[in-house]
XYZ file of N, CA and C in Angstrom:
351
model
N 10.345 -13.417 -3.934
C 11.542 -12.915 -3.279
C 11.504 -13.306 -1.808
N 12.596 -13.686 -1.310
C 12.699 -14.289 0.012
C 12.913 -12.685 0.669
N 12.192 -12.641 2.200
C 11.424 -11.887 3.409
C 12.201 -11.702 4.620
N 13.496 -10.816 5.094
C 13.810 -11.082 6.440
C 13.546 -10.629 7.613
N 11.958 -10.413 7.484
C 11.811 -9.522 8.509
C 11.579 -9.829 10.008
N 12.094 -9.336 10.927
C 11.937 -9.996 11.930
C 11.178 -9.918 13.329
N 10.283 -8.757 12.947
C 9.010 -8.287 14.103
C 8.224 -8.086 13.649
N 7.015 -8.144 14.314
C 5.666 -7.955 14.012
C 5.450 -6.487 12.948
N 6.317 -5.426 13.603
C 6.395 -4.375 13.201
C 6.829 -4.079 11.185
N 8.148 -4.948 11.631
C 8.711 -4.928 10.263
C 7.743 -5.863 9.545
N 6.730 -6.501 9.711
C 5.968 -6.649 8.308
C 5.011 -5.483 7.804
N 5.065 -4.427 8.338
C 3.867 -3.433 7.816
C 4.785 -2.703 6.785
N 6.496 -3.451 6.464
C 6.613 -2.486 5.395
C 5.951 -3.603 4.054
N 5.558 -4.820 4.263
C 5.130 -5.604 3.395
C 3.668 -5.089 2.593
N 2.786 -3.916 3.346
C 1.552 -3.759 3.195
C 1.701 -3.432 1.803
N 2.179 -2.426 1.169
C 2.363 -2.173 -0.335
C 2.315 -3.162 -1.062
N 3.140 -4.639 -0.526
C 3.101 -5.950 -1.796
C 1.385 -6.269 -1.425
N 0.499 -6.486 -0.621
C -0.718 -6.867 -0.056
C -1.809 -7.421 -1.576
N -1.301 -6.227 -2.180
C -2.455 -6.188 -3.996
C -1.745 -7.386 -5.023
N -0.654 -7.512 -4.900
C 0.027 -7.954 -5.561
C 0.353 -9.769 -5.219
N 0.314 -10.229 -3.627
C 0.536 -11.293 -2.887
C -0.431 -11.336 -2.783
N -1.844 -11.092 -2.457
C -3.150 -11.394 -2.364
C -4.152 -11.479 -3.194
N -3.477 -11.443 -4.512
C -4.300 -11.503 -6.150
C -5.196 -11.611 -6.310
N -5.285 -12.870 -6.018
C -6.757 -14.183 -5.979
C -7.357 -13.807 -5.482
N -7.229 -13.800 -3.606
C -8.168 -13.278 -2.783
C -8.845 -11.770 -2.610
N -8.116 -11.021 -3.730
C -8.758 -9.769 -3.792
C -9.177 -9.588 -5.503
N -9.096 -10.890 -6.164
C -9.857 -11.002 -7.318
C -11.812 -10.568 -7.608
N -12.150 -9.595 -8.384
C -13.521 -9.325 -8.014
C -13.599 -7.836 -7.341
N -12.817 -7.710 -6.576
C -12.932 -6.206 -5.525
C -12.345 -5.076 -6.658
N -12.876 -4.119 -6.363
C -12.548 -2.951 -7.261
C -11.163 -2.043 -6.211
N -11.407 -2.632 -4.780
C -10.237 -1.582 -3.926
C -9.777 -2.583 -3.273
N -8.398 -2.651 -2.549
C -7.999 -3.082 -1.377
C -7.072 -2.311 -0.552
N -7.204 -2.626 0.666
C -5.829 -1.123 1.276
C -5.961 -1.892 3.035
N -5.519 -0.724 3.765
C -5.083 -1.478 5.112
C -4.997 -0.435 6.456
N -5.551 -0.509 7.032
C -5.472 0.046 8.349
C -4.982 -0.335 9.249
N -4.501 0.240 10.616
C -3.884 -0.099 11.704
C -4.855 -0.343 12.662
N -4.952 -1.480 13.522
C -5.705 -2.196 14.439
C -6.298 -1.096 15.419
N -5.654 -0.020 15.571
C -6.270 0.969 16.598
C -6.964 2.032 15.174
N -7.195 2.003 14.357
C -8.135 3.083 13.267
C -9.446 2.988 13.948
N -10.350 3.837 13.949
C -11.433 4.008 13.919
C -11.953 4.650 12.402
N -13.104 3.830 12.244
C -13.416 4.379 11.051
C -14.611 4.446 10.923
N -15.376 5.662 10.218
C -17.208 5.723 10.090
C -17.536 4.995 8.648
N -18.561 6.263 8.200
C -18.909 5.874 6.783
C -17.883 5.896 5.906
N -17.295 4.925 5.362
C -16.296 4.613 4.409
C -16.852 4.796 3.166
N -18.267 4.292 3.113
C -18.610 4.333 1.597
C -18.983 5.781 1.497
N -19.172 6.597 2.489
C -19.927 8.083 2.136
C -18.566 8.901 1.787
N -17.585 8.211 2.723
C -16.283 9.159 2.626
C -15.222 8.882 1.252
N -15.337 7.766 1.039
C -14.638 7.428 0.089
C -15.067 7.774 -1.264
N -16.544 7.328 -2.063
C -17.202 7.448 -3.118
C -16.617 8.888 -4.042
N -17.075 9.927 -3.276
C -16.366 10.796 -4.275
C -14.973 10.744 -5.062
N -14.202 9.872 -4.551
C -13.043 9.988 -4.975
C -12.798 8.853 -5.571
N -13.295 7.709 -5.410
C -13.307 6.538 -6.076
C -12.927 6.299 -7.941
N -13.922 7.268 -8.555
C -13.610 6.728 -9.989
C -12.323 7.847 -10.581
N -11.743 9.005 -9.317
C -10.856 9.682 -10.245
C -9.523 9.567 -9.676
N -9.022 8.792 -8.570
C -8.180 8.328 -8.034
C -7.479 6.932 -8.115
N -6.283 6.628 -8.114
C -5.941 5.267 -7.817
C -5.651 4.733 -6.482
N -5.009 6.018 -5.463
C -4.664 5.874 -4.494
C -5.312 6.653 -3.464
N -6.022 6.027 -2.118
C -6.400 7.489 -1.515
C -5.777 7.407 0.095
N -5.127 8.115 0.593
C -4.665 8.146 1.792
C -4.565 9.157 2.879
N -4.651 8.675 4.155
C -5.330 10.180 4.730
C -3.565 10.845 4.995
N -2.731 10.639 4.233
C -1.375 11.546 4.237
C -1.280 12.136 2.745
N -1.146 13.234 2.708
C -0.866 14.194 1.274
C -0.098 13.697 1.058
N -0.043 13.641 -0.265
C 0.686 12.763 -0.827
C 2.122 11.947 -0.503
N 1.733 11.032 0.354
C 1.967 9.792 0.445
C 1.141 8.532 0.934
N 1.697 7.353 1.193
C 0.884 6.357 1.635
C 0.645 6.551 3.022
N -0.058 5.965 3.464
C -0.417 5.900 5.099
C -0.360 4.928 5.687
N 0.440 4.230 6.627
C 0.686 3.689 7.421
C -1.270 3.064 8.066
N -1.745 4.602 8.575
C -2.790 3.993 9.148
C -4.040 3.591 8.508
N -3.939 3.956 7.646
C -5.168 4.184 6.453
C -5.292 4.448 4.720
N -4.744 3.346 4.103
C -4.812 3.424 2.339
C -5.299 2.601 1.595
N -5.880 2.903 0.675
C -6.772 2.584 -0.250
C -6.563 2.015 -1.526
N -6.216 1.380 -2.580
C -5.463 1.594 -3.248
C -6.145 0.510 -4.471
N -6.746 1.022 -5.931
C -7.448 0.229 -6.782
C -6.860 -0.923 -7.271
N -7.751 -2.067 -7.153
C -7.037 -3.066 -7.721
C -7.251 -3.650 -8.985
N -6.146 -2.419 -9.523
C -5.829 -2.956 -11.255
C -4.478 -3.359 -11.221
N -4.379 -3.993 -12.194
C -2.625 -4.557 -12.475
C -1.453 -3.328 -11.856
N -1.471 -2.698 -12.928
C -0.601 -1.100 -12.471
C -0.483 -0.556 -11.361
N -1.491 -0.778 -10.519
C -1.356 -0.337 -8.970
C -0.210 -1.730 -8.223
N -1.073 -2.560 -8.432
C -0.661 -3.877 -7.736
C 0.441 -4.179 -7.969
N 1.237 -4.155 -9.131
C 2.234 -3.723 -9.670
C 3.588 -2.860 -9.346
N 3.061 -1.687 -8.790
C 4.164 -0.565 -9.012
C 4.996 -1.149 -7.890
N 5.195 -1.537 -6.910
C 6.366 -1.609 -6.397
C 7.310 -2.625 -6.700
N 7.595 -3.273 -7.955
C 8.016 -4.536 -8.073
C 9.324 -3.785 -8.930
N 9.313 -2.133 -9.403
C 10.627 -2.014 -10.433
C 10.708 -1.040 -9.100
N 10.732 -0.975 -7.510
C 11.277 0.066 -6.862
C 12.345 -0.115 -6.452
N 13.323 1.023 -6.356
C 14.920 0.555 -6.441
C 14.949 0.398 -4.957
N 14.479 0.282 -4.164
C 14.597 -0.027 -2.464
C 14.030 -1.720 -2.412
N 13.403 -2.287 -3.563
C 12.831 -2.828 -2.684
C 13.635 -4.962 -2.266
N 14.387 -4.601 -3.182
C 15.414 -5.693 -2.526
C 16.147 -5.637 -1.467
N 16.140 -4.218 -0.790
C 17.633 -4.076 0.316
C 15.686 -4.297 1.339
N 15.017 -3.783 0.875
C 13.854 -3.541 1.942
C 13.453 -4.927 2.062
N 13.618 -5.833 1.967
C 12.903 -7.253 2.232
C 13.935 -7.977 2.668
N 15.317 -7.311 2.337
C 16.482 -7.909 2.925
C 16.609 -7.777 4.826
N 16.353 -5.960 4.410
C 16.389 -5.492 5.961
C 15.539 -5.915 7.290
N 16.165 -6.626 7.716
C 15.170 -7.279 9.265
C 13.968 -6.466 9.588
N 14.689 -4.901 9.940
C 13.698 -4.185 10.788
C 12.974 -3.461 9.844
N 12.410 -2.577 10.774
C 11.374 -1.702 9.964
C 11.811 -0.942 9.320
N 11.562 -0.531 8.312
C 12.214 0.607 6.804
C 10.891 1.984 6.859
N 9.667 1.695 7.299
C 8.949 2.442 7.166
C 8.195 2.547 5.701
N 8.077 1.675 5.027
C 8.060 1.395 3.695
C 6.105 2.147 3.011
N 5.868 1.786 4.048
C 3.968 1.606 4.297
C 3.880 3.091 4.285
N 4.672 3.940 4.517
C 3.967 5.514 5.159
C 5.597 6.149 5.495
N 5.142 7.605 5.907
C 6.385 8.149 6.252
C 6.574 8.847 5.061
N 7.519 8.298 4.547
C 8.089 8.926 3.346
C 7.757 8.748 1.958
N 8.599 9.241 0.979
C 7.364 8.993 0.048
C 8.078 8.184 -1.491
N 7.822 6.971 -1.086
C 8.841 5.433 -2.200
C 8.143 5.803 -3.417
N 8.983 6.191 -4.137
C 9.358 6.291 -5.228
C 8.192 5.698 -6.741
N 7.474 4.662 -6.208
C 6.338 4.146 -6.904
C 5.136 5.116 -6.734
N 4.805 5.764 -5.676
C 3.703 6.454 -5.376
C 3.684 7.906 -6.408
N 4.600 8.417 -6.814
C 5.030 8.900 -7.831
C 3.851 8.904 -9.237
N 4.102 7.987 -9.451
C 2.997 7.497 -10.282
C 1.670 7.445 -10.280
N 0.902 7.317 -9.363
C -0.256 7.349 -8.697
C -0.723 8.652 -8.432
N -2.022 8.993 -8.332
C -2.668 10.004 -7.975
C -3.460 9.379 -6.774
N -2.634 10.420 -5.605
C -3.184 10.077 -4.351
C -3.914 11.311 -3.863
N -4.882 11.593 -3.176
C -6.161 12.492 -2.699
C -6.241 12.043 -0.819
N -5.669 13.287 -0.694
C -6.686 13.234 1.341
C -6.964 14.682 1.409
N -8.343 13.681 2.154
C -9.066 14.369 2.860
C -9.153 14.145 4.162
């Protein structure tokens, strides 16, 4: 699908396609997800592990995605879910930022069992 986005900003509503556009290169990995350049982050593996085999999604926003910090397993079905979301043609249409990554809570995440701590 053709992309009109037109600031740096408006590609972070792209982060959700990331599992799905990055296939290959995240072929082998059991997780992939995305943080914001100012995150600080410690032990990931101490913090994360517990939640690893009973979650698909983990984000430090109750249930929704996070903008600054999400996690998200890479099986088909995850990588997947945003491709039947009813936003997401006007959202790749729309120049600016939609907020797509975090904020609110798109309609695919629904599906997912998301966990913060």
């Amino acid at each position: 699908m053709p992309c009109n986005k037109d600031s740096v900003l408006g590609l972070c509503d792209l982060r959700p396609f990331f599992g799905d556009v990055f296939r290959e290169e995240f072929a082998g990995y059991g997780w992939y997800g995305w943080c914001d350049l100012d995150a600080v982050t410690g032990d990931l593996d101490g913090m994360l592990s517990p939640y690893l085999d009973s979650h698909d999604v983990i984000s430090t926003e109750g249930g929704l995605l996070s903008g600054p910090l999400s996690f998200l397993q890479n099986t088909k079905q995850v990588r997947e879910l945003f491709r039947n979301h009813w936003q997401t043609r006007t959202l790749l249409d729309r120049p600016e930022y939609a907020n797509f990554d975090e904020g609110g809570k798109p309609g695919y995440v629904s599906a997912t069992r998301i966990v913060s701590d």
